[in-house]
Short mmCIF file of C-alpha atoms in Angstrom, two decimals:
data_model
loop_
_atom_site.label_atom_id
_atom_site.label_comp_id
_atom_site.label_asym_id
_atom_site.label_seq_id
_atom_site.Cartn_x
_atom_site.Cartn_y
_atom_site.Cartn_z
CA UNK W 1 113.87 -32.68 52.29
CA UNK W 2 116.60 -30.62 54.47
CA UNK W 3 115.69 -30.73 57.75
CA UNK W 4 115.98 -28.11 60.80
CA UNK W 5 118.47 -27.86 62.90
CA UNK W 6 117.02 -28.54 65.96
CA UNK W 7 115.32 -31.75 64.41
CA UNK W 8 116.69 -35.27 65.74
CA UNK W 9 117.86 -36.41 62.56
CA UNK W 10 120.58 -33.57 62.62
CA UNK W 11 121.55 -33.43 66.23
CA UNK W 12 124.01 -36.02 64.94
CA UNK W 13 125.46 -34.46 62.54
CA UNK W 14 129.01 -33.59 62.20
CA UNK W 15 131.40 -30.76 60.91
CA UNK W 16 133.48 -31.69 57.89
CA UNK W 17 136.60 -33.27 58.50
CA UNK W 18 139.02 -34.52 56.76
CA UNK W 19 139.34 -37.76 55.11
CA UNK W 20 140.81 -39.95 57.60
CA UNK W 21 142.37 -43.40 55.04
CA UNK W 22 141.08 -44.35 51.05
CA UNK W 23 137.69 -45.57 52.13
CA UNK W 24 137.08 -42.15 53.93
CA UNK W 25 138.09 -40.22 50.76
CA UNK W 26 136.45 -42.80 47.93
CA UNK W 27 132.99 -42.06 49.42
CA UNK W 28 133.75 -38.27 51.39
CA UNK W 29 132.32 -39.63 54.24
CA UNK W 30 134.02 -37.38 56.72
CA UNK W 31 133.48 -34.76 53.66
CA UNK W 32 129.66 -35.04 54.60
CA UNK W 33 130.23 -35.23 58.08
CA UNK W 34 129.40 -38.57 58.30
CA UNK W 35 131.13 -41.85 59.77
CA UNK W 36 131.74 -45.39 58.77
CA UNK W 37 129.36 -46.28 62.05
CA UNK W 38 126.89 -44.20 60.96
CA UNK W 39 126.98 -45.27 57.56
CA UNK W 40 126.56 -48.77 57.97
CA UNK W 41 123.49 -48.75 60.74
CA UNK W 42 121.98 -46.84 57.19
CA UNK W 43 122.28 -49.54 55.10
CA UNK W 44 120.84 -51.78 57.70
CA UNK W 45 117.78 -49.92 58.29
CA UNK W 46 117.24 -49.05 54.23
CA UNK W 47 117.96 -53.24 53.76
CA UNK W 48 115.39 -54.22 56.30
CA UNK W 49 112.75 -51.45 55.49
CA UNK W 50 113.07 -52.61 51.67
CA UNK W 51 113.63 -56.66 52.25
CA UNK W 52 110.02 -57.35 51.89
CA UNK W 53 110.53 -56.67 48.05
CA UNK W 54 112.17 -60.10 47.50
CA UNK W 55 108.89 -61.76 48.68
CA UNK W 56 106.23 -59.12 47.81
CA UNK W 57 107.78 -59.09 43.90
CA UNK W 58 107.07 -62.41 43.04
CA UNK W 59 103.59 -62.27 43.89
CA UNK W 60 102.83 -59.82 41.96
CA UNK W 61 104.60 -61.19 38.65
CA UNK W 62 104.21 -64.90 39.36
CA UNK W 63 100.49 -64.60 39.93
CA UNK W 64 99.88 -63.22 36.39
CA UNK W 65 99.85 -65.47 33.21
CA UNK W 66 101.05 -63.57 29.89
CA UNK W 67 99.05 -64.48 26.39
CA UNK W 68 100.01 -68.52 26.01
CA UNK W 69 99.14 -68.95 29.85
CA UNK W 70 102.66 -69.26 31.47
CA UNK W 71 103.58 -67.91 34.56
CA UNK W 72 106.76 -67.19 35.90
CA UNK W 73 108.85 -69.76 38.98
CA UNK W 74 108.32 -67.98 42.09
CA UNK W 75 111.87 -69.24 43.28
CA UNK W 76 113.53 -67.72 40.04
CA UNK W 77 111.49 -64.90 40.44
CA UNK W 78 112.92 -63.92 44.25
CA UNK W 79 116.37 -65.08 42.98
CA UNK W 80 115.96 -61.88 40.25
CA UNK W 81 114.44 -59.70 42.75
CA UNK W 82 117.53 -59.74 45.03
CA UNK W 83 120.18 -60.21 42.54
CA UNK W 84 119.37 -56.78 40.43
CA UNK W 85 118.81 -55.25 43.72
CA UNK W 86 122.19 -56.36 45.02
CA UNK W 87 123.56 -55.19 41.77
CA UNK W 88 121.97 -51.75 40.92
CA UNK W 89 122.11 -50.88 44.36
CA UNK W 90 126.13 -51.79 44.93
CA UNK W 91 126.61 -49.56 41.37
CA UNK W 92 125.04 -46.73 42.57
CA UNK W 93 126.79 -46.90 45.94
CA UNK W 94 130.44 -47.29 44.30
CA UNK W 95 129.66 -45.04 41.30
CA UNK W 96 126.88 -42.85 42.31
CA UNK W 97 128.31 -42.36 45.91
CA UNK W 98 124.49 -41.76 47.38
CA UNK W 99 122.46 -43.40 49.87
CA UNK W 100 119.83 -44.65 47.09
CA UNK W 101 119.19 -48.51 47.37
CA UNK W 102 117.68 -49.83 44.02
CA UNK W 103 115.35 -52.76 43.47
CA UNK W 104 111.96 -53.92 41.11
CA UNK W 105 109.14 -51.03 41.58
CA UNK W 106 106.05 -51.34 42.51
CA UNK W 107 103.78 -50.25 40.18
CA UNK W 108 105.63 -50.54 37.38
CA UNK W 109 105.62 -54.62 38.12
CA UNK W 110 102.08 -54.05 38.07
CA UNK W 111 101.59 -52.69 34.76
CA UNK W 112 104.28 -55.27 33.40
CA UNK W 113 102.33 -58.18 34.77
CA UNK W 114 98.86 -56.75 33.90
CA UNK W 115 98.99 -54.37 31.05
CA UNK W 116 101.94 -56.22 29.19
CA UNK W 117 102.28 -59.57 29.91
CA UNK W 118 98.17 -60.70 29.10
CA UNK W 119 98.86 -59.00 25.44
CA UNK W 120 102.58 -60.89 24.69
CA UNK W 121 105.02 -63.63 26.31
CA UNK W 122 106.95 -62.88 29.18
CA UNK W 123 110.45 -62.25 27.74
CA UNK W 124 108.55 -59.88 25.17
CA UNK W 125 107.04 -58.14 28.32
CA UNK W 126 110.72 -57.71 29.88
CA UNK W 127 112.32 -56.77 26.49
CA UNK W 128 109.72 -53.69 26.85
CA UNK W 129 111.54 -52.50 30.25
CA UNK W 130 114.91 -53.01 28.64
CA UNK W 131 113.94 -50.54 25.74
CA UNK W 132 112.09 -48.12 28.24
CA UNK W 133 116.01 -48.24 30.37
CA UNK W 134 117.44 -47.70 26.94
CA UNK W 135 115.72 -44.58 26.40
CA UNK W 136 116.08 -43.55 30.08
CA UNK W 137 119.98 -43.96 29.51
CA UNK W 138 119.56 -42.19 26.37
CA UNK W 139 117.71 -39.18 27.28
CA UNK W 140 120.43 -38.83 30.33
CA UNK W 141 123.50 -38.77 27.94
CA UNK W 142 121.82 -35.98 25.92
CA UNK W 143 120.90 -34.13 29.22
CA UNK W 144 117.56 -33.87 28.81
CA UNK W 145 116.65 -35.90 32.11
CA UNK W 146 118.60 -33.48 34.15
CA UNK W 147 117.11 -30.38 31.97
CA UNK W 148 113.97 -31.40 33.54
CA UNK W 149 115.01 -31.97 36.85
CA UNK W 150 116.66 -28.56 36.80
CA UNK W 151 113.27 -26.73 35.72
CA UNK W 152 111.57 -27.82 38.75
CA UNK W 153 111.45 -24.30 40.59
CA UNK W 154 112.82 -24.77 44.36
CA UNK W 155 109.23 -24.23 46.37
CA UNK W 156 107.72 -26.98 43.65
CA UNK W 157 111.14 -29.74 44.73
CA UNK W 158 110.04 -29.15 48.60
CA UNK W 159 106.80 -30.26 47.23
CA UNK W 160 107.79 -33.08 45.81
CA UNK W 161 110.33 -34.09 49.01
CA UNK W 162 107.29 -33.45 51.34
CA UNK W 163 104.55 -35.21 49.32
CA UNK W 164 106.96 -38.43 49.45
CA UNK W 165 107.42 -37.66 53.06
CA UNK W 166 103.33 -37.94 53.66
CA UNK W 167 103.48 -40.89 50.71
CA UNK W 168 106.11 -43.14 52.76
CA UNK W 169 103.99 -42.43 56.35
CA UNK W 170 100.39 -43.48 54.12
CA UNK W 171 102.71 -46.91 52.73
CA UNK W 172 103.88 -47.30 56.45
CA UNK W 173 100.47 -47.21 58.25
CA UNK W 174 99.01 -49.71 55.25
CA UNK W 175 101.95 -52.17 55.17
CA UNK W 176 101.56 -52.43 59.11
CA UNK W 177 97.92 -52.93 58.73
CA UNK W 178 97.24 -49.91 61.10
CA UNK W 179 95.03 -48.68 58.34
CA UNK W 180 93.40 -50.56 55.62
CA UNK W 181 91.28 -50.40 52.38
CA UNK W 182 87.43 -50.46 53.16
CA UNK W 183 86.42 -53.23 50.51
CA UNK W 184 84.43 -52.13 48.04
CA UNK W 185 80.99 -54.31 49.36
CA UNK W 186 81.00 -52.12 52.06
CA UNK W 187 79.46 -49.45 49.64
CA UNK W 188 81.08 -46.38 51.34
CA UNK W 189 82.48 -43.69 49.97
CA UNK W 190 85.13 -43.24 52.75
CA UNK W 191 88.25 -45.30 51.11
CA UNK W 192 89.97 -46.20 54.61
CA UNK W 193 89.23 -47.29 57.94
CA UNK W 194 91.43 -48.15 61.00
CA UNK W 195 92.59 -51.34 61.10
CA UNK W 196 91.61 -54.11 59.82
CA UNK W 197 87.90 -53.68 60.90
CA UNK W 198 87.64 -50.44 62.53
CA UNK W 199 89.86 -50.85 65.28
CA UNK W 200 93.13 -51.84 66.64
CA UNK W 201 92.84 -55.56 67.25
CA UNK W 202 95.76 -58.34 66.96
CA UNK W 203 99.56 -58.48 68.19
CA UNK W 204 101.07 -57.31 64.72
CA UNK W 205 99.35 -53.84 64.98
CA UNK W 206 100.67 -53.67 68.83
CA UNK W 207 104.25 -54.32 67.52
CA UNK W 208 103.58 -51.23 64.81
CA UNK W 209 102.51 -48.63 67.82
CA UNK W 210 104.82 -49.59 70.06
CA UNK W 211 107.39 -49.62 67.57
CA UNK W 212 106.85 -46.35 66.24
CA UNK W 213 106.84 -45.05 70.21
CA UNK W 214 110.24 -46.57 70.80
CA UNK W 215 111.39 -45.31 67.33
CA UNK W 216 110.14 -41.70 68.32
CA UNK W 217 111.41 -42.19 71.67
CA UNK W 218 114.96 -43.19 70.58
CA UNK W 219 115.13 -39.95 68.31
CA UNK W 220 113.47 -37.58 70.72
CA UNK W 221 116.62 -39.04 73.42
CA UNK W 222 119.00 -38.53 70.25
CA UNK W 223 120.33 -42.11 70.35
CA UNK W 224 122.57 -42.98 67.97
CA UNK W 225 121.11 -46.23 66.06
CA UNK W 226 117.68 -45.46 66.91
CA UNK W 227 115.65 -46.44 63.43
CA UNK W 228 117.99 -49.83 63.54
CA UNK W 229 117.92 -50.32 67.27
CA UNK W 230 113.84 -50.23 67.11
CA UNK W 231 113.28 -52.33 63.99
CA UNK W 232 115.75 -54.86 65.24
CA UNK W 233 114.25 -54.65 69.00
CA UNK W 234 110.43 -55.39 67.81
CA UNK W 235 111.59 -58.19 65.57
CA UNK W 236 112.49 -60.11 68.07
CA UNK W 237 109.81 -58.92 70.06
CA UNK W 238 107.62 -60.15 67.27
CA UNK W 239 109.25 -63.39 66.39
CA UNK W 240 108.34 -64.20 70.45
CA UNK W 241 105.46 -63.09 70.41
CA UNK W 242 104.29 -64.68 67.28
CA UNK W 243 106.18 -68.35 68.81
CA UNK W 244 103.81 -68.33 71.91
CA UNK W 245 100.77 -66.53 70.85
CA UNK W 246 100.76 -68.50 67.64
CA UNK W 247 99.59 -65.42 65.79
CA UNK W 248 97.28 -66.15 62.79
CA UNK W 249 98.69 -63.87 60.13
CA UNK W 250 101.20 -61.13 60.23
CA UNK W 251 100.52 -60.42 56.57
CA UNK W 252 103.35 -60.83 53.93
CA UNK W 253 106.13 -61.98 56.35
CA UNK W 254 105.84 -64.34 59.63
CA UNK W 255 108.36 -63.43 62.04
CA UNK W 256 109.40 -67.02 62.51
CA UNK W 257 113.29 -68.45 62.52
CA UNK W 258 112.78 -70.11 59.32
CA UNK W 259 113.75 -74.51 59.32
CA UNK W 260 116.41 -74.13 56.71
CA UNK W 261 117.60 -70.68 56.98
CA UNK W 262 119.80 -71.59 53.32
CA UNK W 263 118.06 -71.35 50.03
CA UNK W 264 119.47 -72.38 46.80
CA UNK W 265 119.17 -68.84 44.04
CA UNK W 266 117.89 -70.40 40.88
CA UNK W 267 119.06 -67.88 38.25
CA UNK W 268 116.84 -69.51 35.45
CA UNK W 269 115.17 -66.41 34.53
CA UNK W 270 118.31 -63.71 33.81
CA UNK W 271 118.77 -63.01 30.18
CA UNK W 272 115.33 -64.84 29.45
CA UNK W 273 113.93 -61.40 26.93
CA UNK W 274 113.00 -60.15 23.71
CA UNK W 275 113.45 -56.93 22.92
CA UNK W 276 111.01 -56.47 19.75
CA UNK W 277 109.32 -59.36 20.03
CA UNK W 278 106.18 -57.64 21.49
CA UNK W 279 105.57 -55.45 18.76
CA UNK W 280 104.65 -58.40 16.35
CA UNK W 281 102.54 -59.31 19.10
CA UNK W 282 100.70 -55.68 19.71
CA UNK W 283 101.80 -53.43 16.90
CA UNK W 284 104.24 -50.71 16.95
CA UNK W 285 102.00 -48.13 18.05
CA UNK W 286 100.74 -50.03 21.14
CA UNK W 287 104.30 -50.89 21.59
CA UNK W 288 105.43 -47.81 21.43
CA UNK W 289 102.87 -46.45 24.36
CA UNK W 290 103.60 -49.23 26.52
CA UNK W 291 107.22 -48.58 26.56
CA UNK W 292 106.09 -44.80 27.02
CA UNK W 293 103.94 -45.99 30.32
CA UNK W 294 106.71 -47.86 31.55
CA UNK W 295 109.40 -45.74 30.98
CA UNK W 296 106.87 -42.83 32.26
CA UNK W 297 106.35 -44.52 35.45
CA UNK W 298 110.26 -45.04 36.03
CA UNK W 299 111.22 -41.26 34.82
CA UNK W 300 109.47 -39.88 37.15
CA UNK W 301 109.05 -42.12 39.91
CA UNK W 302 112.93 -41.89 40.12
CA UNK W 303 113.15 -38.33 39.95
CA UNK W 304 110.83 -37.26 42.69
CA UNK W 305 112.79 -39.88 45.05
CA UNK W 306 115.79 -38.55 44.20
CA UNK W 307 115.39 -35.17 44.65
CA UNK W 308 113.86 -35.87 47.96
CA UNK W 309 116.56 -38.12 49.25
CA UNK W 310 119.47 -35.95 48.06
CA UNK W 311 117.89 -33.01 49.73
CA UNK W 312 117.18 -34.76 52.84
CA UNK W 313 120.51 -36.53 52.66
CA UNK W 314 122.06 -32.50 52.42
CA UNK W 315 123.34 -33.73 48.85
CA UNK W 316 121.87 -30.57 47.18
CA UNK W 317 123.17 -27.20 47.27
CA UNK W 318 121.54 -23.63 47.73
CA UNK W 319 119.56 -24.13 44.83
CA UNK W 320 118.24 -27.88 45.70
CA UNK W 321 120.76 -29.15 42.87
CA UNK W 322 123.27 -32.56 43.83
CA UNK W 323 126.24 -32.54 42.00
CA UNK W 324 126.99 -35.28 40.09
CA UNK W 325 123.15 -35.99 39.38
CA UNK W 326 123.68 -36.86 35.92
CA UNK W 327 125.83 -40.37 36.92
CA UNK W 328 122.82 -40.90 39.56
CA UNK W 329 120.37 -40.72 36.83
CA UNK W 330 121.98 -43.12 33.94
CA UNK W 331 123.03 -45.17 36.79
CA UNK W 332 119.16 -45.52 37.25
CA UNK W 333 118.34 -46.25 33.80
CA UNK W 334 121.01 -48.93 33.89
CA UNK W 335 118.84 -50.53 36.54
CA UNK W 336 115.72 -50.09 34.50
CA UNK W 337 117.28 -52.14 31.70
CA UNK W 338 118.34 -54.37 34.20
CA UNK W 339 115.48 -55.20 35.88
CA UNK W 340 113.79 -56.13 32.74
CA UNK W 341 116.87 -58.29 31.51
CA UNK W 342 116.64 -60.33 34.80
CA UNK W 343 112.65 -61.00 34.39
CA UNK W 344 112.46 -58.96 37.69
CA UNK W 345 110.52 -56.07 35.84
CA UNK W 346 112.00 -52.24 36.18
CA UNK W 347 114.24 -52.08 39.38
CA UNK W 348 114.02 -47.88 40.53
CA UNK W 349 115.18 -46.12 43.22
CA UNK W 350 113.37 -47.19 46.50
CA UNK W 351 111.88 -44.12 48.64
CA UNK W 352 112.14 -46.48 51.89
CA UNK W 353 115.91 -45.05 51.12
CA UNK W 354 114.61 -42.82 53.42
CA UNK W 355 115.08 -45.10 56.34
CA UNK W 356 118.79 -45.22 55.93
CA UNK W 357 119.11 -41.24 55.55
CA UNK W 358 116.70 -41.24 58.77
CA UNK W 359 119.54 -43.60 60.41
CA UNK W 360 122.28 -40.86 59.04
CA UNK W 361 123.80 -42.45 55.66
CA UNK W 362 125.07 -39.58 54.15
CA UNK W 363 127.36 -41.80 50.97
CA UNK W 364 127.29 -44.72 48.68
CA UNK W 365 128.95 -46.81 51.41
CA UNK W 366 125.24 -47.29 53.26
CA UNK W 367 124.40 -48.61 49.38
CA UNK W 368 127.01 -50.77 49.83
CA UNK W 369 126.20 -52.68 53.13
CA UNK W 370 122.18 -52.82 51.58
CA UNK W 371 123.52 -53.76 47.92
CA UNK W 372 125.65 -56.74 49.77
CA UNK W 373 122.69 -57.81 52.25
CA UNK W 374 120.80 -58.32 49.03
CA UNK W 375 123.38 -60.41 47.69
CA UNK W 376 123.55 -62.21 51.03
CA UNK W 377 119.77 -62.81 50.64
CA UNK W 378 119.95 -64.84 47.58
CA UNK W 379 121.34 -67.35 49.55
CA UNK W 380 119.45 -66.75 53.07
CA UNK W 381 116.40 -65.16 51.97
CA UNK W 382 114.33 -67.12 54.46
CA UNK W 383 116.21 -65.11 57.14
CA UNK W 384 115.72 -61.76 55.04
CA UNK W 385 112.54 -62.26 55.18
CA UNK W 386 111.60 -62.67 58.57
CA UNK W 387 111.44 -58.83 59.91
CA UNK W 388 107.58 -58.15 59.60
CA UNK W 389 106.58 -55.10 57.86
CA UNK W 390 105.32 -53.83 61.28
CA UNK W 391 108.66 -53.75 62.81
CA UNK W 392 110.21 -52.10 59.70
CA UNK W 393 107.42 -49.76 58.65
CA UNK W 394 107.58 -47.22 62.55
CA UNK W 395 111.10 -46.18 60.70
CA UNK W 396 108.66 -44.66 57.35
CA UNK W 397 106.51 -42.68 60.65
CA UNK W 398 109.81 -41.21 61.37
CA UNK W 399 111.31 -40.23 58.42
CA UNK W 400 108.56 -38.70 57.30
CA UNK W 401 108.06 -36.37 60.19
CA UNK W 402 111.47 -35.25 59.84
CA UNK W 403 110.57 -34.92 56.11
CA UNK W 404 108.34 -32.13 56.73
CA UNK W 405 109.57 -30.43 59.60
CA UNK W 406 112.32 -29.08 57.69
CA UNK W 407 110.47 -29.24 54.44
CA UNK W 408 107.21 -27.16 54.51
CA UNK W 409 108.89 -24.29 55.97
CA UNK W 410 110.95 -24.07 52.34
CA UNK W 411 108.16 -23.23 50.26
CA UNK W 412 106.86 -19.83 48.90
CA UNK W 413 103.21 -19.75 49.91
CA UNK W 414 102.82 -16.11 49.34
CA UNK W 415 103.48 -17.12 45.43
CA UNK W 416 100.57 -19.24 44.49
CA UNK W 417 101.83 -19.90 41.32
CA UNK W 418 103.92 -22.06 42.84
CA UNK W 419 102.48 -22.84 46.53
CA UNK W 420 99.54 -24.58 45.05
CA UNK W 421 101.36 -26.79 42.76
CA UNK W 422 103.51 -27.55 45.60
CA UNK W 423 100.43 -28.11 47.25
CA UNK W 424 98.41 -30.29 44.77
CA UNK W 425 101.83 -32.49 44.29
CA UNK W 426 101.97 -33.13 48.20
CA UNK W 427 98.59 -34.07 48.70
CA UNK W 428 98.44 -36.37 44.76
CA UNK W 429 101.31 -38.38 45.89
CA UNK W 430 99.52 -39.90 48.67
CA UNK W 431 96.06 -39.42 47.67
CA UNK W 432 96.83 -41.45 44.40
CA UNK W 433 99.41 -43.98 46.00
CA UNK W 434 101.51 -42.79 43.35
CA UNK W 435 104.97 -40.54 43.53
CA UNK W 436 104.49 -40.13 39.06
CA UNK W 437 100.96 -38.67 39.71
CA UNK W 438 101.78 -36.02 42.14
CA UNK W 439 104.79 -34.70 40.19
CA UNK W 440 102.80 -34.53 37.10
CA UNK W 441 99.34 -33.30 38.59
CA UNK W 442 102.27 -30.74 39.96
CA UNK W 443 103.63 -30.30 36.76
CA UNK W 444 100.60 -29.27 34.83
CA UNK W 445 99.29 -26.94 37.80
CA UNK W 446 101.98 -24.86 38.26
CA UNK W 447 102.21 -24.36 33.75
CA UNK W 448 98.50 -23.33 33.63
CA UNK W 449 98.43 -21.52 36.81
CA UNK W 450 101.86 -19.46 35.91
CA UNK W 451 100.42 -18.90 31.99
CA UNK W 452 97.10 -17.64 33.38
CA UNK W 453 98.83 -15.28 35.47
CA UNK W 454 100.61 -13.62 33.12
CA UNK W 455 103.89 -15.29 33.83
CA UNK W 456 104.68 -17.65 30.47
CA UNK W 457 108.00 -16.78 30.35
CA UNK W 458 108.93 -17.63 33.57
CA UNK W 459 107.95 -21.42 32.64
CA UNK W 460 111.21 -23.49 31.61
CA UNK W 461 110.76 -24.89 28.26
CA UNK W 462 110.88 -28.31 29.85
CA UNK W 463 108.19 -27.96 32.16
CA UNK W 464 105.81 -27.12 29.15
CA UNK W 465 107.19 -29.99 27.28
CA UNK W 466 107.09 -32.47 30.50
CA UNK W 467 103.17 -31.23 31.56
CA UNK W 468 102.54 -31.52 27.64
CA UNK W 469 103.75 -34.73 27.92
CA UNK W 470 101.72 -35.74 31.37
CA UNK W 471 98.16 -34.19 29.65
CA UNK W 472 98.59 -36.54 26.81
CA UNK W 473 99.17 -39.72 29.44
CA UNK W 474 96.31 -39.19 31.08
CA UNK W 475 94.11 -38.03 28.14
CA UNK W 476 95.77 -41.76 26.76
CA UNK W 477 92.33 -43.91 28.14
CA UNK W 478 89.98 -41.19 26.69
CA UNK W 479 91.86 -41.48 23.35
CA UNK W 480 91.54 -45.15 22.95
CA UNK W 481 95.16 -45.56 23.49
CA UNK W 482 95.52 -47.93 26.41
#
C-alpha cells in the first residue's frame, strides 16, 4: 500500500537517522524515519478506531447459545476481548516490531458462535480455534505460510493492499451509518441505500461528514496529528451534542461520560476449553472442516492485512517482501490460539491498523501504546468505549484514499493475467465484506487465467495448491460438507 510522494501521509516523513538512546534502536524508529511523537499519536488513533471491539465482541458471542443452551457472561466476555488484545497486540509490538494491533475477528466470531457453538459446548467451540492457531503456528515453523505469501506476484499484493483500502472505506461508511443495508422486505435488488432511510438525517451522521472534512482538511494542511486530532475533536463534539440534543441512538457506542468510569475485569472465562472435546460431539470429519474454516478464515484474513499494512507502513522492500515476516506470522498464530484459550474466539490482525500507519506509526512501539490502552480498558472500559464509531470511522475515509493513490498506480494492467485478478480481488473484498474472499476469488483467477494462457509454469506451486485449496472451500456447501 506504498503511497506517493506527494501524498499527505508522506509529507511527514523523515530521512533515516540514527538511533538516538535503547528505545530508538529496540524498535529502529529513527531507522524508519519515524519518531517517538509520531509513534505514539499511531497507537492512539489504531486504539480508538479498534476500541469498539471490546463492546461489539460480546454481542456477537454472548447472544448465541451452544448445544445444552448456555451462553456466555457478557462482562467475562469484554474482560477476554481486551485482555488477548492487550496481549497479542503488546507481543507483536515488542517481538514483531510492526504497527499491527491484534484483537477477536470478526467473522471468524461469527462462525464460532453460529457454525460451532449450536453443534458442541462452548469450551469445545474455543478448543477448535486453539487447534486451528496450532496449525497456523505449525505451518509457519515449516515455512509454508510465508511460501505462500511469497508466491503472490507483486501487481496481485497491490491488489490485495488496495481491495482492503476500498474494504476499510465500505466498513467506515456502514459503521457510521452513512450507508446502510436495505432490509430484505424492501424486495429490491439494490443491497444499499444512503443512510438510514435514504438520506442523511440525525446528528451522528453530521459528526461522520464533518469529521471526515476536518480529517481531510487536517491532511490536505499536512498537520501533524491530524487522524488523532479529528477523532478526538468530534468526540467531544459528539459527547455535547449527544448531552443537549439527547440523541436517540448513536448505534453501538453513546458518546456519554459514563457514571462509574471503573469496571471490575472478571477473568472467569480464560482457560475455560477443550481441545478434542468437539469431535465426540460432531465427528472427526466435521471437526476436521470446521477447524479448516476457522483456521481458513484467520490464514488468510491475516495475510492480506499484513501485506497491506507492511507495504503501506514502507516495511516491504523492492519486491513487496518485510523482513522478518516469518516472526509476524507465528506471532499471529499465537494470537489465534489465544483468542480461543481466553473464550474470546480467534484474535487476528485488525486492518483498522491502518489508522495508526495513516497517523505515521512506522514500529512496534505504536503496538505498544494500543496493546497497553487495551490493558487500561479492562479496568475503564466504560471510558474506552465512549468514542462513537462516527468519530473514529472519517480516519478508515482517509486511509483508504491514501491506500490507493499510491497503490493502483503499482499494478501491471497491460498483463491481464495478472491485472484482472488484481482486479477481481479489489472489487471481492468489499463486494463480499470479506478480506479471505477477495484473496481467494484472486487466487483462483489469476491460476486459471495464467494456465489458459499458456503460462503454467509461471504459477508458483503454492498458488496452485492455495486456489486448489480455496475451490474445494467453496465447493464445501455443494458437497454436503458444511
Amino acid at each position: 500500500m506504498s503511497t506517493s510522494t506527494t501524498a499527505p501521509v508522506d509529507v511527514n516523513e523523515e530521512p533515516p537517522q540514527p538511533p538516538k538512546n535503547g528505545l530508538d534502536r529496540y524498535f529502529k524508529i529513527s531507522e524508519r524515519g519515524s519518531t517517538v511523537p509520531r509513534e505514539i499519536r499511531g497507537g492512539f488513533a489504531t486504539f480508538f478506531a479498534m476500541a469498539y471491539i471490546i463492546v461489539l465482541n460480546p454481542i456477537i458471542l454472548g447472544s448465541a447459545k451452544d448445544m445444552y443452551g448456555h451462553q456466555l457472561d457478557n462482562g467475562q466476555l469484554v474482560t477476554a476481548t481486551a485482555l488477548t488484545a492487550a496481549f497479542t497486540t503488546l507481543l507483536m509490538g515488542v517481538i514483531g516490531n510492526v504497527p499491527i494491533a491484534l484483537a477477536a475477528g470478526l467473522g471468524v466470531n461469527t462462525v464460532v458462535a453460529l457454525q460451532l457453538a449450536p453443534r458442541m459446548s462452548w469450551p469445545d467451540a474455543m478448543g477448535m480455534v486453539v487447534l486451528a492457531g496450532f496449525v497456523v503456528m505449525i505451518l509457519v515453523a515449516t515455512g509454508l505460510r510465508e511460501r505462500v505469501m511469497n508466491a503472490v506476484p507483486l501487481s496481485l499484493r497491490k491488489g490485495i493492499a488496495i481491495g482492503i483500502g476500498l474494504f476499510i472505506m465500505l466498513i467506515g461508511l456502514v459503521d457510521s451509518g452513512f450507508v446502510s443495508r436495505i432490509p430484505d422486505a424492501a424486495h429490491t435488488t439494490v443491497p444499499l441505500q444512503l443512510g438510514a432511510d435514504g438520506h442523511l438525517n440525525g446528528w451522528p451522521v453530521l459528526i461522520f461528514v464533518i469529521g471526515v472534512l476536518l480529517t481531510l482538511a487536517l491532511l490536505v494542511r499536512k498537520v501533524p496529528g491530524a487522524i488523532l486530532i479529528s477523532i478526538v475533536v468530534m468526540t467531544v463534539a459528539a459527547v455535547v451534542i449527544d448531552a443537549v440534543a439527547k440523541v436517540p441512538s448513536w448505534g453501538l457506542t453513546t458518546p456519554k461520560w459514563p457514571g462509574n468510569p471503573v469496571s471490575t475485569p472478571d477473568f472467569g472465562l480464560v482457560g475455560d476449553v477443550s481441545l478434542f472435546g468437539g469431535f465426540e460431539k460432531v465427528g472427526i470429519l466435521t471437526g476436521v472442516l470446521f477447524v479448516f474454516t476457522v483456521l481458513l478464515s484467520c490464514f488468510f484474513d491475516a495475510m492480506g492485512t499484513i501485506m497491506g499494512i507492511s507495504d503501506e507502513a514502507h516495511l516491504t522492500d523492492e519486491n513487496g517482501q518485510m523482513p522478518g515476516m516469518n516472526k509476524v506470522l507465528f506471532i499471529d498464530g499465537i494470537a489465534v490460539a489465544a483468542g480461543g484459550a481466553s473464550s474470546s474466539s480467534a484474535t487476528t490482525c485488525f486492518v483498522e491498523s491502518t489508522a495508526g500507519v495513516g497517523e505515521g506509526a512506522r514500529t512496534g512501539l505504536a503496538n505498544v501504546v494500543t496493546g497497553g490502552l487495551f490493558a487500561v480498558a479492562l479496568f475503564l472500559t466504560p471510558i474506552a468505549t465512549m468514542v462513537p464509531s462516527q468519530a473514529a470511522t472519517p480516519a478508515l475515509l482517509a486511509v483508504g484514499f491514501l491506500i490507493l493513490s499510491g497503490g493502483i498506480r503499482a499494478i501491471d494492467w497491460d498483463d491481464w493475467t495478472v491485472a484482472i485478478p488484481a482486479f477481481v480481488t479489489m472489487l471481492m473484498m468489499p463486494f463480499t465484506y470479506s478480506i479471505t474472499n477477495g484473496i481467494g476469488m484472486g487466487f483462483i483467477t489469476f491460476t486459471v487465467l495464467r494456465v489458459v494462457a499458456g503460462r503454467a509454469k509461471e504459477v508458483p506451486a503454492a498458488m496452485y495448491a492455495v486456489s486448489g485449496v480455496f475451490a474445494f472451500y467453496y465447493l464445501m456447501p455443494a458437497l454436503g460438507l458444511t
